[in-house]
Amino acid sequence: MNNFEFHNPTRIVFGKGRAAELAKLVPVDAKVLILVGGSSAEKTGTLSEVRLALGDRMTGTLSGIEPNPEFDTCMLAVQRVRQEGFDFLLAVGGGSVIDATKFIAAAVPFDGDPWEILLKSGRNVGSAMPFGVMLTLPATGSEMNNGGVITRRSLAAKLSFRSRHLFPQFSVLDPTKTYTLPRQQLANGVVDAFVHTVEQYLTYPVNAPVQDRFAEALLQTLIEIGPRLTAAEEPDYDDRASLMWVATMALNGVIGAGVPQDWSTHMIGHELTALHNLDHAVTLAIVLPAMLSERRNQKREKLLQYATRVWHLEHGTEEQRIDAAIDHTRSFFEKMGIPTRLGAYKLNQGDVNKVIDLLEKHSMTQLGERREVTLEVSRHVLESAL
Ligand code: NZQ
Ligand code: ZN
């Protein structure tokens, strides 16, 4: 296992009906800007529940944060926070609202053009406003980590940032808040959490059995509950709760501590979203199976471990077991209603070329745990996903 530091200050408040505890979690004298996405938080009643819990604190609400949040929208919020003097941000939503809130928290005190935060991946963030989260969509893990992703459509750019100043102070995780999610968003959540785990697990062995077994537990839980969640007519509390906790644990630093990490599937996926506005998880479902197949030699030992321990594939040659593990992964995504080929989204060779150009523009030319995913490798991956 490699050396590491682990620090995660986010307090998790988990369970049914716990939104009321925002009354204690948010400082009593705070002037709070509540941030929401489109209309879901209002329609589901979560927004009024949050307002009720905040009592007579001074509050404002900013709605309209898009899925794959837009830089310009965040900048409107930054202006409003500065003008009206809010001193606490409360994100009510999924990864997009949380990421936007993180960016706004960093941008308000930032000296200079906040676009620089994204150009430097957050390394230039010196401070941030305090913020908390009321989670409505389990997927990204943003509720317990210090990273985010912001899109600037006019530049076809989707860039990530992180900083030690950007952990939420707290996140309220109420699994019943997921009951209103459309099937597609549930499937997206399962896929995103699955791929987060794979990006940190499926690299090369470094004698980190705790991280490995923990990652395998997360993957196996998702394999068990995923198809059930997307097929169920009625929401099941226990499955919703498991999804929420898996998604949070998959990207809060625990399984990634002291192990090599890949993230090439994510980086290519971000370009696909920037160009074609595909859901984040959809891009991962397309890229991951092709990426694993392309890099089977570099990932051989971990792929075999994945085949045996996660999919229980014990028979056949090494090559057959690796193929079967990748096929199982693909079918798992497809079974939940997410096609895994670019063609299914009407994308073709010309679109592959555009993704490669964008990767080059963003210096994504040496991705992966050994930095060997060059533009040529990315091209092979995308072409094999056509
Ligand atoms: O906008 P509203 O009306 O609220 O509707 C949202 C949105 O349309 C809806 N929704 C959310 N909660 C709901 C609900 N609908 C009904 N009932 C509820 N309880 O769901 C739609 C999608 O929401 P969004 O927040 O965009 O989804 P997700 O949580 O998947 O977030 C995706 C974003 O997170 C980034 C992605 O790149 C993407 O921009 N990521 C963030 C990461 C991080 N911070 O660590 C890591 C991830 O890899 C990812 O890149
Ligand atoms: Zn993701």
Short mmCIF file of C-alpha atoms and ligand atoms in Angstrom, two decimals:
data_model
loop_
_atom_site.label_atom_id
_atom_site.label_comp_id
_atom_site.label_asym_id
_atom_site.label_seq_id
_atom_site.Cartn_x
_atom_site.Cartn_y
_atom_site.Cartn_z
CA MET A 1 0.00 0.00 0.00
CA ASN A 2 1.28 3.48 -0.83
CA ASN A 3 1.64 6.24 1.78
CA PHE A 4 -1.44 8.37 2.22
CA GLU A 5 -3.20 10.98 4.28
CA PHE A 6 -6.87 10.63 4.96
CA HIS A 7 -8.97 13.56 6.06
CA ASN A 8 -12.71 13.82 5.59
CA PRO A 9 -14.49 16.36 7.79
CA THR A 10 -18.02 15.92 6.36
CA ARG A 11 -20.60 14.95 8.95
CA ILE A 12 -23.21 12.51 7.63
CA VAL A 13 -26.75 12.53 9.01
CA PHE A 14 -28.44 9.44 7.57
CA GLY A 15 -32.03 8.21 7.67
CA LYS A 16 -35.71 8.78 7.16
CA GLY A 17 -37.11 12.18 8.09
CA ARG A 18 -33.83 13.77 9.07
CA ALA A 19 -34.24 17.00 7.10
CA ALA A 20 -35.69 18.50 10.29
CA GLU A 21 -32.18 18.36 11.76
CA LEU A 22 -31.07 21.14 9.45
CA ALA A 23 -32.44 23.26 12.29
CA LYS A 24 -29.36 22.24 14.31
CA LEU A 25 -26.86 21.67 11.54
CA VAL A 26 -27.02 25.15 10.00
CA PRO A 27 -25.61 27.90 12.26
CA VAL A 28 -28.47 29.78 13.96
CA ASP A 29 -27.34 33.21 12.85
CA ALA A 30 -26.57 32.22 9.25
CA LYS A 31 -27.99 34.04 6.26
CA VAL A 32 -28.60 31.08 4.00
CA LEU A 33 -28.79 30.83 0.23
CA ILE A 34 -30.62 27.62 -0.68
CA LEU A 35 -29.55 26.28 -4.09
CA VAL A 36 -31.75 23.96 -6.13
CA GLY A 37 -31.88 22.53 -9.64
CA GLY A 38 -34.92 22.74 -11.93
CA SER A 39 -38.24 21.98 -10.31
CA SER A 40 -37.80 18.63 -8.54
CA ALA A 41 -37.03 19.97 -5.04
CA GLU A 42 -40.10 22.14 -5.11
CA LYS A 43 -42.41 19.49 -6.59
CA THR A 44 -41.33 16.77 -4.16
CA GLY A 45 -41.84 19.00 -1.14
CA THR A 46 -38.20 18.79 -0.07
CA LEU A 47 -37.70 22.51 -0.51
CA SER A 48 -40.56 23.42 1.80
CA GLU A 49 -39.34 20.87 4.34
CA VAL A 50 -35.90 22.52 4.24
CA ARG A 51 -37.38 26.00 4.62
CA LEU A 52 -39.43 24.84 7.57
CA ALA A 53 -36.36 23.39 9.28
CA LEU A 54 -34.43 26.62 8.79
CA GLY A 55 -37.11 28.44 10.82
CA ASP A 56 -36.71 32.18 11.06
CA ARG A 57 -33.19 32.36 9.67
CA MET A 58 -32.85 34.81 6.77
CA THR A 59 -32.93 32.76 3.58
CA GLY A 60 -32.99 33.19 -0.16
CA THR A 61 -33.47 30.57 -2.86
CA LEU A 62 -31.64 30.25 -6.13
CA SER A 63 -33.10 27.81 -8.61
CA GLY A 64 -32.15 26.86 -12.13
CA ILE A 65 -28.90 24.96 -11.67
CA GLU A 66 -28.80 22.66 -14.66
CA PRO A 67 -27.74 19.01 -14.79
CA ASN A 68 -24.01 19.30 -15.62
CA PRO A 69 -24.00 22.75 -14.03
CA GLU A 70 -23.10 25.72 -16.15
CA PHE A 71 -20.36 28.18 -15.26
CA ASP A 72 -22.50 31.20 -16.21
CA THR A 73 -25.32 30.10 -13.90
CA CYS A 74 -22.85 29.70 -11.06
CA MET A 75 -21.49 33.18 -11.74
CA LEU A 76 -24.99 34.67 -11.40
CA ALA A 77 -25.17 33.02 -7.99
CA VAL A 78 -21.73 34.37 -7.05
CA GLN A 79 -22.93 37.88 -7.86
CA ARG A 80 -26.08 37.41 -5.80
CA VAL A 81 -24.19 36.05 -2.77
CA ARG A 82 -21.78 38.99 -2.89
CA GLN A 83 -24.57 41.57 -3.30
CA GLU A 84 -26.95 40.21 -0.70
CA GLY A 85 -24.37 39.07 1.84
CA PHE A 86 -25.28 35.42 2.28
CA ASP A 87 -22.80 33.62 4.53
CA PHE A 88 -23.92 30.00 4.24
CA LEU A 89 -24.88 27.90 1.20
CA LEU A 90 -27.25 24.95 1.32
CA ALA A 91 -27.37 22.63 -1.69
CA VAL A 92 -30.67 20.76 -2.09
CA GLY A 93 -30.28 18.29 -4.93
CA GLY A 94 -27.98 15.83 -6.66
CA GLY A 95 -24.40 16.05 -7.86
CA SER A 96 -25.05 19.00 -10.14
CA VAL A 97 -26.45 21.25 -7.42
CA ILE A 98 -23.78 20.17 -4.95
CA ASP A 99 -20.94 20.73 -7.44
CA ALA A 100 -22.32 24.15 -8.37
CA THR A 101 -22.52 25.02 -4.68
CA LYS A 102 -18.90 24.01 -4.17
CA PHE A 103 -17.82 26.13 -7.09
CA ILE A 104 -19.82 29.14 -5.84
CA ALA A 105 -18.39 28.63 -2.34
CA ALA A 106 -14.89 28.84 -3.79
CA ALA A 107 -15.64 31.62 -6.29
CA VAL A 108 -17.23 34.13 -3.87
CA PRO A 109 -14.00 34.88 -1.96
CA PHE A 110 -11.77 34.24 -5.01
CA ASP A 111 -9.60 37.13 -6.12
CA GLY A 112 -9.65 37.26 -9.94
CA ASP A 113 -11.70 35.48 -12.62
CA PRO A 114 -13.20 32.30 -11.09
CA TRP A 115 -12.73 30.50 -14.43
CA GLU A 116 -9.12 30.26 -13.27
CA ILE A 117 -10.27 27.90 -10.52
CA LEU A 118 -11.28 25.41 -13.21
CA LEU A 119 -8.22 26.00 -15.35
CA LYS A 120 -6.07 25.14 -12.32
CA SER A 121 -8.33 22.26 -11.14
CA GLY A 122 -8.90 24.05 -7.83
CA ARG A 123 -5.22 24.22 -6.77
CA ASN A 124 -5.59 28.02 -6.46
CA VAL A 125 -8.56 27.88 -4.05
CA GLY A 126 -7.38 29.51 -0.83
CA SER A 127 -10.68 29.62 1.07
CA ALA A 128 -14.37 28.91 0.61
CA MET A 129 -17.73 29.75 2.10
CA PRO A 130 -19.20 27.13 4.44
CA PHE A 131 -21.91 24.96 2.94
CA GLY A 132 -24.06 21.93 3.63
CA VAL A 133 -26.05 19.43 1.57
CA MET A 134 -29.52 17.94 1.53
CA LEU A 135 -29.07 15.06 -0.92
CA THR A 136 -31.88 14.03 -3.28
CA LEU A 137 -30.02 11.83 -5.78
CA PRO A 138 -27.46 9.17 -4.80
CA ALA A 139 -24.80 8.88 -7.52
CA THR A 140 -21.79 11.13 -7.51
CA GLY A 141 -20.55 10.99 -3.93
CA SER A 142 -20.20 14.78 -4.07
CA GLU A 143 -22.01 14.92 -0.71
CA MET A 144 -18.91 13.62 1.07
CA ASN A 145 -15.99 14.71 -1.05
CA ASN A 146 -14.17 17.89 -1.99
CA GLY A 147 -14.47 17.81 -5.78
CA GLY A 148 -16.84 19.05 -8.45
CA VAL A 149 -17.28 19.40 -12.18
CA ILE A 150 -18.46 22.54 -14.00
CA THR A 151 -19.42 22.93 -17.66
CA ARG A 152 -18.98 25.94 -19.91
CA ARG A 153 -21.05 25.12 -22.93
CA SER A 154 -19.85 28.07 -25.00
CA LEU A 155 -16.34 26.57 -24.85
CA ALA A 156 -17.46 22.90 -24.95
CA ALA A 157 -15.54 22.50 -21.69
CA LYS A 158 -16.40 20.32 -18.71
CA LEU A 159 -13.67 20.70 -16.12
CA SER A 160 -13.18 19.32 -12.64
CA PHE A 161 -11.76 20.97 -9.53
CA ARG A 162 -11.00 19.97 -5.98
CA SER A 163 -9.68 21.60 -2.84
CA ARG A 164 -9.32 20.75 0.82
CA HIS A 165 -11.60 23.76 1.48
CA LEU A 166 -14.49 22.18 -0.39
CA PHE A 167 -15.83 19.40 1.81
CA PRO A 168 -19.46 19.96 2.79
CA GLN A 169 -19.78 20.70 6.53
CA PHE A 170 -22.59 18.17 6.66
CA SER A 171 -24.79 16.13 4.36
CA VAL A 172 -28.27 14.94 5.19
CA LEU A 173 -28.95 11.59 3.49
CA ASP A 174 -32.61 10.60 3.63
CA PRO A 175 -33.24 7.56 1.39
CA THR A 176 -36.95 8.41 1.07
CA LYS A 177 -35.92 11.50 -0.90
CA THR A 178 -35.02 9.15 -3.76
CA TYR A 179 -38.60 7.85 -4.09
CA THR A 180 -39.45 10.45 -6.72
CA LEU A 181 -36.46 9.69 -8.94
CA PRO A 182 -37.21 8.56 -12.48
CA ARG A 183 -35.90 5.08 -13.34
CA GLN A 184 -33.19 6.56 -15.56
CA GLN A 185 -31.72 8.56 -12.66
CA LEU A 186 -31.70 5.49 -10.43
CA ALA A 187 -29.83 3.54 -13.10
CA ASN A 188 -27.46 6.49 -13.53
CA GLY A 189 -26.78 6.50 -9.80
CA VAL A 190 -25.93 2.80 -9.75
CA VAL A 191 -23.63 3.12 -12.78
CA ASP A 192 -21.84 6.21 -11.48
CA ALA A 193 -21.15 4.64 -8.08
CA PHE A 194 -20.05 1.40 -9.79
CA VAL A 195 -17.61 3.18 -12.08
CA HIS A 196 -16.23 5.34 -9.23
CA THR A 197 -15.38 2.12 -7.43
CA VAL A 198 -13.85 0.53 -10.52
CA GLU A 199 -11.69 3.60 -11.24
CA GLN A 200 -10.05 3.15 -7.83
CA TYR A 201 -10.00 -0.66 -7.69
CA LEU A 202 -9.30 -1.99 -11.15
CA THR A 203 -5.73 -0.82 -11.69
CA TYR A 204 -2.80 -2.95 -10.44
CA PRO A 205 -2.21 -4.67 -7.09
CA VAL A 206 -0.37 -2.80 -4.33
CA ASN A 207 -1.12 -5.15 -1.42
CA ALA A 208 -4.07 -3.16 -0.15
CA PRO A 209 -6.49 -5.92 0.87
CA VAL A 210 -8.75 -3.64 2.92
CA GLN A 211 -9.34 -1.24 0.04
CA ASP A 212 -9.79 -4.18 -2.36
CA ARG A 213 -12.30 -6.05 -0.22
CA PHE A 214 -14.15 -2.85 0.58
CA ALA A 215 -14.38 -1.96 -3.12
CA GLU A 216 -15.59 -5.49 -3.90
CA ALA A 217 -18.30 -5.13 -1.25
CA LEU A 218 -19.52 -1.92 -2.88
CA LEU A 219 -19.51 -3.50 -6.36
CA GLN A 220 -21.33 -6.61 -5.19
CA THR A 221 -23.94 -4.56 -3.38
CA LEU A 222 -24.60 -2.54 -6.55
CA ILE A 223 -24.83 -5.71 -8.65
CA GLU A 224 -27.36 -7.08 -6.20
CA ILE A 225 -29.56 -4.02 -5.79
CA GLY A 226 -29.17 -2.27 -9.18
CA PRO A 227 -31.48 -4.36 -11.37
CA ARG A 228 -33.93 -4.67 -8.47
CA LEU A 229 -34.05 -0.90 -7.99
CA THR A 230 -34.73 -0.21 -11.65
CA ALA A 231 -37.31 -3.00 -12.00
CA ALA A 232 -39.30 -2.34 -8.80
CA GLU A 233 -42.79 -0.91 -9.16
CA GLU A 234 -42.68 0.50 -5.62
CA PRO A 235 -39.63 1.93 -3.88
CA ASP A 236 -38.03 -0.32 -1.28
CA TYR A 237 -36.53 1.62 1.64
CA ASP A 238 -33.68 -0.78 2.29
CA ASP A 239 -32.51 -0.85 -1.32
CA ARG A 240 -32.72 2.93 -1.56
CA ALA A 241 -30.75 3.24 1.67
CA SER A 242 -28.09 0.84 0.39
CA LEU A 243 -27.74 2.75 -2.86
CA MET A 244 -27.36 6.02 -0.98
CA TRP A 245 -24.67 4.68 1.31
CA VAL A 246 -22.78 2.84 -1.45
CA ALA A 247 -22.70 5.96 -3.63
CA THR A 248 -21.38 8.04 -0.74
CA MET A 249 -18.74 5.49 0.27
CA ALA A 250 -17.61 4.96 -3.33
CA LEU A 251 -16.11 8.43 -3.60
CA ASN A 252 -15.34 9.77 -0.13
CA GLY A 253 -11.67 8.83 -0.18
CA VAL A 254 -11.85 5.57 1.79
CA ILE A 255 -11.43 3.01 -0.99
CA GLY A 256 -8.98 5.24 -2.88
CA ALA A 257 -6.58 5.78 0.03
CA GLY A 258 -3.11 4.48 -0.72
CA VAL A 259 -3.99 2.83 -4.03
CA PRO A 260 -3.38 3.81 -7.68
CA GLN A 261 -6.36 5.39 -9.43
CA ASP A 262 -7.39 5.40 -13.05
CA TRP A 263 -10.13 8.00 -13.92
CA SER A 264 -9.55 7.77 -17.68
CA THR A 265 -13.15 6.59 -18.24
CA HIS A 266 -14.37 9.68 -16.42
CA MET A 267 -12.16 12.10 -18.31
CA ILE A 268 -13.28 10.75 -21.69
CA GLY A 269 -16.87 10.69 -20.43
CA HIS A 270 -16.70 14.37 -19.47
CA GLU A 271 -15.79 15.27 -23.06
CA LEU A 272 -18.73 13.22 -24.36
CA THR A 273 -21.06 15.15 -22.06
CA ALA A 274 -19.51 18.49 -23.03
CA LEU A 275 -20.08 17.72 -26.71
CA HIS A 276 -23.37 15.85 -26.68
CA ASN A 277 -24.97 16.59 -23.31
CA LEU A 278 -25.24 12.86 -22.53
CA ASP A 279 -25.91 12.07 -18.86
CA HIS A 280 -22.66 11.59 -16.94
CA ALA A 281 -23.40 7.95 -16.08
CA VAL A 282 -24.38 7.16 -19.66
CA THR A 283 -20.94 8.22 -20.85
CA LEU A 284 -19.33 5.95 -18.26
CA ALA A 285 -21.44 2.96 -19.31
CA ILE A 286 -20.24 3.48 -22.88
CA VAL A 287 -16.55 3.99 -22.13
CA LEU A 288 -15.84 1.57 -19.26
CA PRO A 289 -16.37 -1.83 -20.97
CA ALA A 290 -14.34 -0.67 -23.98
CA MET A 291 -11.61 0.74 -21.72
CA LEU A 292 -11.28 -2.49 -19.72
CA SER A 293 -11.03 -4.51 -22.89
CA GLU A 294 -8.45 -2.20 -24.44
CA ARG A 295 -6.26 -2.22 -21.32
CA ARG A 296 -6.66 -5.87 -20.39
CA ASN A 297 -2.91 -6.51 -20.36
CA GLN A 298 -2.02 -3.62 -18.08
CA LYS A 299 -4.93 -4.45 -15.78
CA ARG A 300 -4.64 -8.24 -16.05
CA GLU A 301 -4.13 -9.13 -12.40
CA LYS A 302 -6.91 -6.91 -11.14
CA LEU A 303 -9.25 -7.96 -13.95
CA LEU A 304 -8.77 -11.59 -12.92
CA GLN A 305 -9.40 -10.69 -9.30
CA TYR A 306 -12.52 -8.78 -10.39
CA ALA A 307 -13.69 -11.78 -12.43
CA THR A 308 -13.25 -14.17 -9.53
CA ARG A 309 -14.31 -12.17 -6.54
CA VAL A 310 -16.97 -9.88 -7.96
CA TRP A 311 -18.52 -12.04 -10.70
CA HIS A 312 -17.52 -15.49 -9.38
CA LEU A 313 -16.06 -16.51 -12.74
CA GLU A 314 -13.70 -19.34 -11.91
CA HIS A 315 -13.57 -21.48 -15.04
CA GLY A 316 -11.82 -21.07 -18.37
CA THR A 317 -8.58 -19.50 -19.49
CA GLU A 318 -7.46 -16.10 -18.20
CA GLU A 319 -8.57 -14.51 -21.44
CA GLN A 320 -11.99 -16.13 -21.26
CA ARG A 321 -12.50 -15.02 -17.67
CA ILE A 322 -11.52 -11.45 -18.48
CA ASP A 323 -13.86 -11.42 -21.47
CA ALA A 324 -16.68 -12.80 -19.35
CA ALA A 325 -16.10 -10.21 -16.59
CA ILE A 326 -16.28 -7.40 -19.14
CA ASP A 327 -19.41 -8.93 -20.73
CA HIS A 328 -21.05 -9.20 -17.32
CA THR A 329 -20.25 -5.55 -16.63
CA ARG A 330 -21.79 -4.48 -19.93
CA SER A 331 -24.93 -6.59 -19.42
CA PHE A 332 -25.32 -5.23 -15.90
CA PHE A 333 -25.49 -1.67 -17.29
CA GLU A 334 -27.77 -2.71 -20.16
CA LYS A 335 -30.09 -4.63 -17.84
CA MET A 336 -30.78 -1.36 -16.03
CA GLY A 337 -31.74 0.28 -19.32
CA ILE A 338 -28.49 2.03 -20.26
CA PRO A 339 -27.19 1.16 -23.75
CA THR A 340 -23.39 0.86 -23.85
CA ARG A 341 -22.60 1.63 -27.49
CA LEU A 342 -22.10 5.07 -29.04
CA GLY A 343 -24.32 4.02 -31.95
CA ALA A 344 -27.30 3.73 -29.62
CA TYR A 345 -26.98 7.48 -29.06
CA LYS A 346 -26.56 8.13 -32.79
CA LEU A 347 -22.87 8.99 -32.44
CA ASN A 348 -20.39 7.94 -35.11
CA GLN A 349 -16.74 8.12 -36.19
CA GLY A 350 -16.97 11.87 -36.72
CA ASP A 351 -18.04 12.28 -33.11
CA VAL A 352 -15.11 10.14 -31.94
CA ASN A 353 -12.76 12.51 -33.75
CA LYS A 354 -14.31 15.47 -31.96
CA VAL A 355 -13.85 13.85 -28.55
CA ILE A 356 -10.19 13.19 -29.34
CA ASP A 357 -9.69 16.83 -30.38
CA LEU A 358 -11.25 17.99 -27.13
CA LEU A 359 -9.11 15.63 -25.05
CA GLU A 360 -6.06 17.09 -26.75
CA LYS A 361 -7.24 20.63 -26.12
CA HIS A 362 -7.65 19.84 -22.42
CA SER A 363 -4.24 18.11 -22.19
CA MET A 364 -5.89 14.77 -21.44
CA THR A 365 -3.16 12.98 -23.31
CA GLN A 366 -1.67 10.79 -20.56
CA LEU A 367 -4.54 9.39 -18.56
CA GLY A 368 -4.90 6.38 -16.32
CA GLU A 369 -3.05 4.85 -13.36
CA ARG A 370 0.19 4.65 -15.35
CA ARG A 371 -0.49 7.66 -17.55
CA GLU A 372 -0.41 5.44 -20.61
CA VAL A 373 -3.85 6.28 -21.99
CA THR A 374 -2.65 8.45 -24.83
CA LEU A 375 -4.89 10.01 -27.45
CA GLU A 376 -4.28 6.92 -29.57
CA VAL A 377 -5.49 4.62 -26.80
CA SER A 378 -8.54 6.83 -26.18
CA ARG A 379 -9.29 6.69 -29.89
CA HIS A 380 -9.15 2.86 -29.89
CA VAL A 381 -11.42 2.77 -26.87
CA LEU A 382 -14.02 5.02 -28.46
CA GLU A 383 -13.83 3.30 -31.83
CA SER A 384 -14.39 -0.06 -30.18
CA ALA A 385 -17.44 1.45 -28.41
CA LEU A 386 -19.09 2.52 -31.69
O1 NZQ B 1 -32.99 19.79 -11.78
P1 NZQ B 1 -34.04 19.06 -11.02
O2 NZQ B 1 -35.43 19.48 -11.37
O3 NZQ B 1 -33.78 19.09 -9.53
O4 NZQ B 1 -34.00 17.51 -11.47
C1 NZQ B 1 -32.85 16.70 -11.31
C2 NZQ B 1 -32.05 16.54 -12.60
O5 NZQ B 1 -32.85 16.75 -13.72
C3 NZQ B 1 -33.32 15.30 -11.02
N1 NZQ B 1 -33.53 15.00 -9.59
C4 NZQ B 1 -32.64 15.15 -8.57
N2 NZQ B 1 -33.18 14.71 -7.42
C5 NZQ B 1 -34.44 14.28 -7.73
C6 NZQ B 1 -34.65 14.47 -9.10
N3 NZQ B 1 -35.82 14.14 -9.71
C7 NZQ B 1 -36.79 13.60 -8.93
N4 NZQ B 1 -36.63 13.36 -7.61
C8 NZQ B 1 -35.47 13.68 -6.97
N5 NZQ B 1 -35.31 13.40 -5.67
O6 NZQ B 1 -32.28 14.46 -11.50
C9 NZQ B 1 -31.66 15.08 -12.62
C10 NZQ B 1 -30.16 14.86 -12.57
O7 NZQ B 1 -29.59 15.52 -11.46
P2 NZQ B 1 -28.01 15.74 -11.37
O8 NZQ B 1 -27.73 16.42 -10.09
O9 NZQ B 1 -27.52 16.35 -12.63
O10 NZQ B 1 -27.47 14.23 -11.35
P3 NZQ B 1 -26.19 13.60 -10.67
O11 NZQ B 1 -26.34 13.51 -9.20
O12 NZQ B 1 -25.97 12.36 -11.42
O13 NZQ B 1 -25.02 14.65 -10.94
C11 NZQ B 1 -24.32 14.68 -12.16
C12 NZQ B 1 -23.22 15.72 -12.12
O14 NZQ B 1 -22.22 15.41 -11.12
C13 NZQ B 1 -20.92 15.36 -11.73
C14 NZQ B 1 -21.25 14.93 -13.13
O15 NZQ B 1 -20.19 15.16 -14.01
C15 NZQ B 1 -22.47 15.76 -13.44
O16 NZQ B 1 -22.09 17.08 -13.78
N6 NZQ B 1 -20.02 14.50 -10.95
C16 NZQ B 1 -19.58 14.93 -9.76
C17 NZQ B 1 -18.66 14.25 -9.01
C18 NZQ B 1 -18.17 14.75 -7.72
N7 NZQ B 1 -18.49 15.96 -7.33
O17 NZQ B 1 -17.46 14.05 -7.01
C19 NZQ B 1 -18.11 12.96 -9.46
C20 NZQ B 1 -18.85 12.36 -10.57
O18 NZQ B 1 -17.98 11.50 -11.25
C21 NZQ B 1 -19.45 13.31 -11.54
O19 NZQ B 1 -18.49 13.72 -12.51
ZN ZN B 2 -18.83 9.82 -11.91
#
